[in-house]
Short mmCIF file of N, CA and C in Angstrom, two decimals:
data_model
loop_
_atom_site.label_atom_id
_atom_site.label_comp_id
_atom_site.label_asym_id
_atom_site.label_seq_id
_atom_site.Cartn_x
_atom_site.Cartn_y
_atom_site.Cartn_z
N MET A 1 12.18 -14.06 -13.64
CA MET A 1 11.93 -13.12 -12.97
C MET A 1 11.54 -11.86 -13.76
N MET A 2 10.35 -11.40 -13.22
CA MET A 2 9.75 -10.33 -14.37
C MET A 2 9.64 -8.99 -13.50
N LEU A 3 9.83 -7.65 -14.33
CA LEU A 3 10.16 -6.53 -13.46
C LEU A 3 9.12 -5.63 -14.33
N SER A 4 8.64 -5.08 -13.86
CA SER A 4 7.75 -4.20 -14.74
C SER A 4 7.87 -2.81 -13.67
N MET A 5 7.94 -1.79 -14.51
CA MET A 5 8.12 -0.43 -13.66
C MET A 5 7.22 0.68 -14.55
N ILE A 6 6.72 1.43 -13.76
CA ILE A 6 5.93 2.87 -14.04
C ILE A 6 6.40 3.85 -13.38
N ILE A 7 6.98 4.82 -14.02
CA ILE A 7 7.42 5.86 -13.43
C ILE A 7 6.51 6.90 -13.58
N SER A 8 5.58 7.43 -13.25
CA SER A 8 4.57 8.77 -13.00
C SER A 8 5.41 10.06 -13.21
N GLY A 9 4.56 10.68 -14.44
CA GLY A 9 5.07 12.25 -14.75
C GLY A 9 3.87 12.79 -14.32
N PRO A 10 4.09 13.96 -14.69
CA PRO A 10 3.06 15.10 -14.49
C PRO A 10 1.52 14.79 -14.68
N ARG A 11 1.48 13.66 -15.76
CA ARG A 11 -0.06 13.20 -16.12
C ARG A 11 -0.08 11.84 -15.78
N GLN A 12 -0.03 11.24 -14.60
CA GLN A 12 0.17 10.03 -14.04
C GLN A 12 -1.29 9.63 -14.37
N PRO A 13 -1.66 8.17 -14.69
CA PRO A 13 -2.78 7.58 -14.98
C PRO A 13 -3.63 7.42 -13.76
N ARG A 14 -3.38 7.69 -12.61
CA ARG A 14 -4.40 7.99 -11.31
C ARG A 14 -5.42 6.43 -11.05
N ASN A 15 -6.23 6.51 -10.98
CA ASN A 15 -7.27 5.24 -11.08
C ASN A 15 -7.22 4.15 -12.46
N ASP A 16 -7.10 4.95 -13.28
CA ASP A 16 -6.74 4.42 -14.82
C ASP A 16 -5.73 3.35 -14.79
N ILE A 17 -4.62 3.35 -13.86
CA ILE A 17 -3.52 2.46 -13.83
C ILE A 17 -3.63 1.15 -14.46
N ASP A 18 -4.89 0.59 -14.30
CA ASP A 18 -5.34 -0.65 -14.55
C ASP A 18 -4.93 -1.25 -16.07
N ILE A 19 -5.20 0.02 -17.03
CA ILE A 19 -5.36 -0.09 -18.56
C ILE A 19 -3.58 -0.29 -18.75
N TYR A 20 -2.62 0.09 -17.87
CA TYR A 20 -1.17 -0.01 -18.07
C TYR A 20 -0.74 -1.15 -17.56
N LEU A 21 -1.79 -1.58 -16.44
CA LEU A 21 -1.20 -2.83 -15.51
C LEU A 21 -1.58 -4.25 -16.20
N SER A 22 -2.67 -4.11 -17.38
CA SER A 22 -3.26 -5.22 -17.67
C SER A 22 -2.57 -6.25 -18.27
N PRO A 23 -1.56 -5.75 -19.41
CA PRO A 23 -0.64 -6.65 -19.91
C PRO A 23 -0.38 -7.66 -18.98
N LEU A 24 0.48 -7.06 -17.87
CA LEU A 24 1.38 -8.05 -17.06
C LEU A 24 0.64 -8.76 -16.12
N ILE A 25 -0.93 -8.03 -15.60
CA ILE A 25 -1.82 -9.02 -14.73
C ILE A 25 -2.16 -10.03 -15.37
N GLU A 26 -2.61 -10.09 -16.87
CA GLU A 26 -2.77 -11.05 -17.70
C GLU A 26 -1.73 -12.29 -18.09
N ASP A 27 -0.52 -11.63 -18.43
CA ASP A 27 0.59 -12.41 -18.46
C ASP A 27 1.07 -13.71 -16.64
N LEU A 28 0.64 -12.86 -15.71
CA LEU A 28 0.74 -13.23 -14.54
C LEU A 28 -0.38 -14.40 -14.25
N ARG A 29 -1.38 -14.09 -14.56
CA ARG A 29 -2.86 -14.79 -14.67
C ARG A 29 -2.22 -16.32 -15.44
N LYS A 30 -1.88 -16.28 -16.29
CA LYS A 30 -2.04 -17.23 -17.42
C LYS A 30 -0.51 -18.17 -16.53
N SER A 31 0.43 -17.49 -16.38
CA SER A 31 1.68 -18.19 -15.80
C SER A 31 1.25 -18.78 -14.10
N TRP A 32 0.17 -17.98 -13.54
CA TRP A 32 0.00 -18.70 -12.55
C TRP A 32 -0.93 -20.41 -12.44
N ASP A 33 -2.13 -19.77 -13.38
CA ASP A 33 -3.11 -21.03 -13.67
C ASP A 33 -2.67 -22.02 -14.26
N LYS A 34 -1.93 -21.74 -15.57
CA LYS A 34 -1.55 -23.11 -16.46
C LYS A 34 0.13 -23.32 -16.66
N GLY A 35 0.75 -22.41 -15.83
CA GLY A 35 1.89 -21.99 -16.03
C GLY A 35 2.63 -22.05 -17.39
N VAL A 36 3.88 -21.81 -17.58
CA VAL A 36 4.54 -21.55 -18.88
C VAL A 36 5.72 -22.40 -18.94
N ASP A 37 5.52 -22.98 -20.49
CA ASP A 37 7.14 -24.05 -20.35
C ASP A 37 7.93 -22.94 -20.57
N VAL A 38 9.25 -23.03 -19.82
CA VAL A 38 10.43 -22.03 -19.80
C VAL A 38 11.63 -23.73 -20.39
N PHE A 39 12.29 -23.40 -21.14
CA PHE A 39 13.60 -23.92 -21.10
C PHE A 39 14.61 -23.67 -20.13
N ASN A 40 15.42 -24.85 -19.46
CA ASN A 40 16.46 -24.51 -18.65
C ASN A 40 17.59 -24.95 -19.44
N GLY A 41 18.11 -24.15 -19.75
CA GLY A 41 19.69 -24.50 -20.48
C GLY A 41 20.80 -24.65 -19.76
N ASN A 42 20.97 -24.68 -18.49
CA ASN A 42 21.82 -25.76 -17.52
C ASN A 42 21.67 -26.92 -17.49
N GLN A 43 20.31 -27.44 -17.33
CA GLN A 43 19.63 -28.51 -17.23
C GLN A 43 19.64 -29.27 -18.38
N ASN A 44 18.96 -28.64 -19.29
CA ASN A 44 18.86 -28.96 -21.07
C ASN A 44 17.57 -29.49 -20.41
N GLU A 45 16.56 -29.09 -19.85
CA GLU A 45 15.31 -29.55 -20.01
C GLU A 45 14.38 -28.37 -19.66
N THR A 46 12.80 -28.97 -20.09
CA THR A 46 11.87 -27.91 -19.98
C THR A 46 11.11 -28.25 -18.74
N PHE A 47 10.40 -26.84 -18.24
CA PHE A 47 9.41 -27.13 -17.11
C PHE A 47 8.39 -26.17 -16.95
N LYS A 48 7.68 -26.42 -16.16
CA LYS A 48 6.40 -25.31 -16.08
C LYS A 48 6.97 -24.24 -15.05
N PHE A 49 6.84 -23.17 -15.38
CA PHE A 49 7.40 -21.96 -14.67
C PHE A 49 5.75 -21.30 -14.32
N CYS A 50 5.52 -21.11 -12.85
CA CYS A 50 4.18 -20.19 -12.26
C CYS A 50 4.65 -19.06 -11.75
N ALA A 51 4.40 -17.94 -11.99
CA ALA A 51 4.75 -16.57 -11.02
C ALA A 51 3.54 -15.87 -10.81
N MET A 52 3.99 -15.07 -9.68
CA MET A 52 2.91 -14.12 -8.55
C MET A 52 3.40 -13.33 -8.51
N VAL A 53 2.59 -11.89 -7.90
CA VAL A 53 3.11 -10.66 -7.69
C VAL A 53 3.97 -11.15 -5.98
N PHE A 54 5.14 -10.80 -6.10
CA PHE A 54 5.55 -10.96 -4.40
C PHE A 54 5.70 -9.74 -3.81
N CYS A 55 5.81 -8.49 -4.24
CA CYS A 55 5.77 -7.30 -3.50
C CYS A 55 5.69 -6.38 -4.49
N THR A 56 5.17 -5.18 -4.01
CA THR A 56 5.33 -3.68 -5.01
C THR A 56 6.03 -2.73 -4.25
N ILE A 57 6.96 -1.98 -4.82
CA ILE A 57 7.49 -0.62 -3.82
C ILE A 57 6.91 0.07 -4.77
N ASN A 58 6.26 1.33 -3.81
CA ASN A 58 5.65 2.36 -4.44
C ASN A 58 5.70 3.38 -3.32
N ASP A 59 5.14 4.78 -3.74
CA ASP A 59 5.18 5.91 -2.94
C ASP A 59 3.78 5.66 -2.28
N PHE A 60 2.98 6.64 -1.49
CA PHE A 60 1.89 6.47 -1.00
C PHE A 60 0.57 6.52 -1.71
N PRO A 61 0.67 7.85 -2.60
CA PRO A 61 -0.55 8.10 -3.57
C PRO A 61 -0.34 7.14 -4.34
N ILE A 62 0.34 6.50 -5.29
CA ILE A 62 0.60 5.16 -6.21
C ILE A 62 -0.04 4.33 -5.27
N TYR A 63 0.57 3.85 -4.01
CA TYR A 63 -0.22 2.65 -3.11
C TYR A 63 -1.60 2.79 -2.95
N GLY A 64 -2.09 4.09 -3.24
CA GLY A 64 -3.59 4.36 -3.10
C GLY A 64 -4.15 3.71 -4.47
N ASN A 65 -3.53 4.25 -6.03
CA ASN A 65 -4.27 3.78 -6.96
C ASN A 65 -3.86 2.31 -7.48
N LEU A 66 -3.22 1.65 -6.68
CA LEU A 66 -2.88 0.42 -6.98
C LEU A 66 -3.87 -0.65 -6.11
N SER A 67 -3.53 -0.44 -5.23
CA SER A 67 -4.67 -0.84 -4.23
C SER A 67 -6.16 -0.35 -3.91
N GLY A 68 -6.49 0.62 -4.71
CA GLY A 68 -7.73 1.01 -4.36
C GLY A 68 -8.37 1.80 -3.14
N TYR A 69 -6.88 1.80 -2.03
CA TYR A 69 -7.21 2.15 -0.81
C TYR A 69 -7.34 4.06 -0.66
N ASN A 70 -8.11 4.33 0.26
CA ASN A 70 -8.46 6.00 0.13
C ASN A 70 -7.07 6.57 1.12
N VAL A 71 -6.24 6.75 0.33
CA VAL A 71 -4.71 7.66 1.09
C VAL A 71 -5.01 9.03 1.60
N LYS A 72 -6.22 9.74 1.47
CA LYS A 72 -6.38 10.92 1.80
C LYS A 72 -7.52 11.14 3.07
N GLY A 73 -7.45 12.07 3.62
CA GLY A 73 -8.39 12.36 4.25
C GLY A 73 -8.22 12.03 5.97
N HIS A 74 -9.28 11.70 6.64
CA HIS A 74 -9.17 11.48 7.95
C HIS A 74 -8.55 10.05 8.63
N HIS A 75 -8.90 9.03 7.63
CA HIS A 75 -8.36 7.71 7.95
C HIS A 75 -7.53 7.20 6.96
N ALA A 76 -6.32 7.96 6.53
CA ALA A 76 -5.70 7.35 5.56
C ALA A 76 -4.42 6.62 5.60
N CYS A 77 -4.54 6.08 7.03
CA CYS A 77 -3.30 5.22 7.36
C CYS A 77 -3.58 3.66 7.19
N PRO A 78 -3.39 2.84 6.50
CA PRO A 78 -3.90 1.60 6.17
C PRO A 78 -3.63 0.47 7.49
N ILE A 79 -2.61 0.91 8.23
CA ILE A 79 -2.64 0.30 9.87
C ILE A 79 -3.37 0.48 10.85
N CYS A 80 -3.56 2.27 10.74
CA CYS A 80 -4.14 2.57 12.29
C CYS A 80 -5.82 2.52 11.98
N GLU A 81 -6.23 2.96 10.37
CA GLU A 81 -7.77 2.91 10.02
C GLU A 81 -8.65 3.45 11.12
N GLU A 82 -9.57 3.11 11.51
CA GLU A 82 -10.42 4.08 12.62
C GLU A 82 -9.48 4.59 13.81
N ASP A 83 -8.67 4.06 14.22
CA ASP A 83 -7.76 4.28 15.42
C ASP A 83 -7.18 5.80 14.86
N MET A 84 -6.90 6.28 13.62
CA MET A 84 -6.18 7.25 13.05
C MET A 84 -6.40 8.73 13.95
N SER A 85 -4.87 9.20 14.36
CA SER A 85 -5.42 10.82 15.15
C SER A 85 -4.81 11.55 14.08
N TYR A 86 -5.67 12.76 14.11
CA TYR A 86 -5.57 13.87 13.18
C TYR A 86 -6.07 14.86 13.58
N VAL A 87 -5.54 16.34 13.14
CA VAL A 87 -6.29 17.28 13.53
C VAL A 87 -6.11 18.18 12.13
N GLN A 88 -7.21 18.92 11.82
CA GLN A 88 -7.30 19.83 10.74
C GLN A 88 -6.89 21.01 11.14
N LEU A 89 -6.00 21.42 10.01
CA LEU A 89 -5.45 23.03 10.56
C LEU A 89 -6.40 23.95 10.38
N LYS A 90 -6.21 24.89 11.27
CA LYS A 90 -7.27 25.89 11.24
C LYS A 90 -7.29 26.61 10.08
N HIS A 91 -6.19 27.35 9.08
CA HIS A 91 -6.24 28.21 8.07
C HIS A 91 -5.72 27.50 6.96
N GLY A 92 -6.79 26.27 6.67
CA GLY A 92 -6.79 25.64 5.36
C GLY A 92 -7.36 24.32 5.74
N ARG A 93 -7.33 23.53 4.67
CA ARG A 93 -7.75 22.10 4.43
C ARG A 93 -6.81 21.06 5.00
N LYS A 94 -5.66 20.84 5.32
CA LYS A 94 -4.74 20.20 5.54
C LYS A 94 -5.13 19.71 6.62
N ILE A 95 -4.76 18.58 6.35
CA ILE A 95 -4.89 17.47 7.98
C ILE A 95 -3.67 17.17 8.08
N MET A 96 -3.51 17.06 9.88
CA MET A 96 -2.09 16.90 10.10
C MET A 96 -2.46 15.61 10.84
N TYR A 97 -1.42 14.55 10.84
CA TYR A 97 -1.72 13.08 11.41
C TYR A 97 -0.81 13.17 12.72
N THR A 98 -1.34 13.01 13.96
CA THR A 98 -0.89 13.16 14.99
C THR A 98 0.01 12.20 15.94
N ARG A 99 -0.43 10.73 15.58
CA ARG A 99 0.04 9.49 16.17
C ARG A 99 1.19 9.02 15.50
N HIS A 100 1.89 9.40 14.73
CA HIS A 100 3.31 8.61 13.91
C HIS A 100 4.24 8.48 15.30
N GLN A 101 4.33 8.94 16.39
CA GLN A 101 4.95 8.65 17.20
C GLN A 101 4.85 7.41 17.82
N CYS A 102 3.57 6.74 18.09
CA CYS A 102 3.59 5.44 18.34
C CYS A 102 4.39 4.12 17.29
N PHE A 103 4.69 4.60 16.95
CA PHE A 103 5.44 3.48 15.51
C PHE A 103 6.84 3.50 15.79
N LEU A 104 7.77 4.49 16.87
CA LEU A 104 8.74 4.51 17.11
C LEU A 104 9.07 3.77 18.36
N LYS A 105 10.23 3.39 18.43
CA LYS A 105 11.10 2.04 19.22
C LYS A 105 10.42 2.94 20.73
N PRO A 106 10.43 1.99 21.95
CA PRO A 106 10.27 3.19 23.01
C PRO A 106 11.58 3.94 23.70
N TYR A 107 12.62 3.60 23.30
CA TYR A 107 13.56 4.68 23.88
C TYR A 107 14.26 5.64 22.66
N HIS A 108 13.44 5.41 21.67
CA HIS A 108 14.36 6.21 20.35
C HIS A 108 14.34 7.62 20.86
N PRO A 109 15.33 8.35 20.12
CA PRO A 109 15.71 9.86 20.68
C PRO A 109 14.55 10.59 20.23
N TYR A 110 13.60 10.32 19.21
CA TYR A 110 12.57 11.50 18.66
C TYR A 110 11.40 11.20 19.90
N GLN A 111 11.77 10.24 20.65
CA GLN A 111 10.39 10.26 21.28
C GLN A 111 10.67 11.14 22.69
N GLN A 112 11.49 11.92 22.65
CA GLN A 112 11.73 13.09 23.52
C GLN A 112 11.29 14.31 22.96
N LEU A 113 11.04 14.58 21.60
CA LEU A 113 10.87 15.57 20.72
C LEU A 113 9.16 16.16 21.03
N LYS A 114 9.08 16.72 22.07
CA LYS A 114 7.34 17.19 22.27
C LYS A 114 6.97 18.21 21.01
N LYS A 115 7.81 18.75 20.74
CA LYS A 115 7.73 20.15 19.55
C LYS A 115 7.27 19.28 18.49
N ALA A 116 8.06 18.34 18.23
CA ALA A 116 7.54 17.85 16.82
C ALA A 116 6.31 16.81 16.65
N PHE A 117 5.93 16.46 17.93
CA PHE A 117 4.40 15.81 18.02
C PHE A 117 3.56 16.33 18.99
N ASN A 118 2.99 17.37 18.44
CA ASN A 118 1.70 18.43 18.61
C ASN A 118 2.34 18.66 20.20
N ARG A 119 3.45 19.09 20.58
CA ARG A 119 3.39 19.49 21.96
C ARG A 119 3.24 18.08 22.95
N SER A 120 3.17 16.77 22.63
CA SER A 120 2.95 15.86 23.74
C SER A 120 3.96 14.95 23.54
N GLN A 121 3.82 14.22 24.58
CA GLN A 121 5.05 13.09 25.07
C GLN A 121 4.14 12.02 25.30
N LYS A 122 3.31 11.36 24.46
CA LYS A 122 2.54 9.96 24.73
C LYS A 122 3.40 8.77 24.22
N HIS A 123 3.48 7.97 25.17
CA HIS A 123 4.12 6.62 25.04
C HIS A 123 2.86 5.50 24.58
N GLU A 124 2.23 5.51 23.27
CA GLU A 124 1.53 4.59 22.98
C GLU A 124 1.97 3.50 22.15
N ILE A 125 1.60 2.41 22.16
CA ILE A 125 1.98 1.07 21.19
C ILE A 125 1.17 1.50 20.09
N ALA A 126 2.23 1.01 19.10
CA ALA A 126 1.59 1.05 17.78
C ALA A 126 0.41 0.16 17.61
N PRO A 127 -0.57 0.06 16.80
CA PRO A 127 -1.69 -0.94 16.65
C PRO A 127 -1.15 -1.99 15.71
N ILE A 128 -1.93 -3.06 15.60
CA ILE A 128 -1.23 -4.47 15.41
C ILE A 128 -1.88 -4.24 13.57
N PRO A 129 -1.02 -4.63 12.84
CA PRO A 129 -1.39 -4.46 11.64
C PRO A 129 -2.44 -5.94 11.36
N LEU A 130 -3.47 -5.33 10.31
CA LEU A 130 -4.45 -6.41 9.94
C LEU A 130 -4.02 -7.76 9.58
N ILE A 131 -4.53 -9.01 10.10
CA ILE A 131 -4.29 -10.19 9.37
C ILE A 131 -4.72 -10.76 8.10
N GLY A 132 -4.47 -11.37 7.20
CA GLY A 132 -5.17 -11.72 6.05
C GLY A 132 -6.33 -12.11 6.22
N GLN A 133 -6.97 -12.70 7.14
CA GLN A 133 -8.35 -13.19 6.96
C GLN A 133 -9.03 -12.00 6.99
N GLN A 134 -8.87 -10.85 8.20
CA GLN A 134 -9.45 -9.78 8.61
C GLN A 134 -9.50 -8.81 7.37
N VAL A 135 -8.28 -8.60 6.35
CA VAL A 135 -8.83 -7.70 4.95
C VAL A 135 -9.43 -8.54 3.67
N LEU A 136 -9.40 -9.94 3.92
CA LEU A 136 -10.14 -10.62 3.22
C LEU A 136 -11.61 -10.15 3.67
N GLU A 137 -12.09 -10.76 5.00
CA GLU A 137 -13.49 -10.19 5.22
C GLU A 137 -14.21 -8.83 4.53
N TRP A 138 -13.04 -8.20 4.75
CA TRP A 138 -13.30 -6.41 4.23
C TRP A 138 -13.74 -6.35 2.53
N VAL A 139 -12.83 -7.11 2.01
CA VAL A 139 -13.15 -6.85 0.70
C VAL A 139 -13.65 -8.01 -0.32
N GLU A 140 -14.10 -9.28 0.32
CA GLU A 140 -14.32 -10.02 -0.52
C GLU A 140 -15.93 -9.82 -1.29
N ASP A 141 -16.44 -9.00 -0.51
CA ASP A 141 -17.56 -8.47 -1.37
C ASP A 141 -17.66 -7.41 -2.45
N ILE A 142 -16.51 -6.99 -2.60
CA ILE A 142 -16.38 -5.69 -3.54
C ILE A 142 -16.10 -6.37 -4.73
N ASN A 143 -17.08 -5.84 -6.17
CA ASN A 143 -16.96 -5.94 -6.97
C ASN A 143 -15.80 -5.01 -8.13
N THR A 144 -14.81 -5.27 -8.56
CA THR A 144 -14.25 -4.92 -9.29
C THR A 144 -14.21 -5.07 -10.45
N ILE A 145 -14.01 -3.86 -11.59
CA ILE A 145 -14.04 -3.98 -12.97
C ILE A 145 -12.95 -3.02 -13.55
N PHE A 146 -12.56 -4.01 -14.29
CA PHE A 146 -11.33 -3.05 -15.05
C PHE A 146 -11.32 -2.63 -16.35
N GLU A 147 -11.83 -1.43 -16.20
CA GLU A 147 -11.74 -0.72 -17.61
C GLU A 147 -11.92 0.55 -17.32
N LYS A 148 -11.45 1.65 -18.13
CA LYS A 148 -11.50 2.98 -18.51
C LYS A 148 -12.62 3.45 -18.07
N THR A 149 -13.35 4.18 -17.35
CA THR A 149 -14.49 4.78 -17.20
C THR A 149 -14.80 6.25 -18.03
#
């Protein structure tokens, strides 16, 4: 298992994070394509080890940096996409997202809190997340260049 961790500070890399991740990506590509000879001390033999990224754990702004997804603005939720429900506050540019109530279970105690959910008690069903084929169709024509601009 390989663990790579970046803890952002006040000068986070933002969209140039690929510079920090490129050694990890290069090692993973080599490991996945060709495999790496690894010695198993328990069985006294060598085997080909292949690796891949299984998951990442990060906050929402870093999610945007890693994936290239826009996590700001009117359509910031990667699950809701165009069905995003929002209200722009009167005295400022802040956007308030109003539909998160739909992600709660039907009889969750928070479903009764009208004040917390824009004074409404809607019982909507959460949108179904995109499947892999749909995501692939959206991103297959994107040309990604990994370099500092």
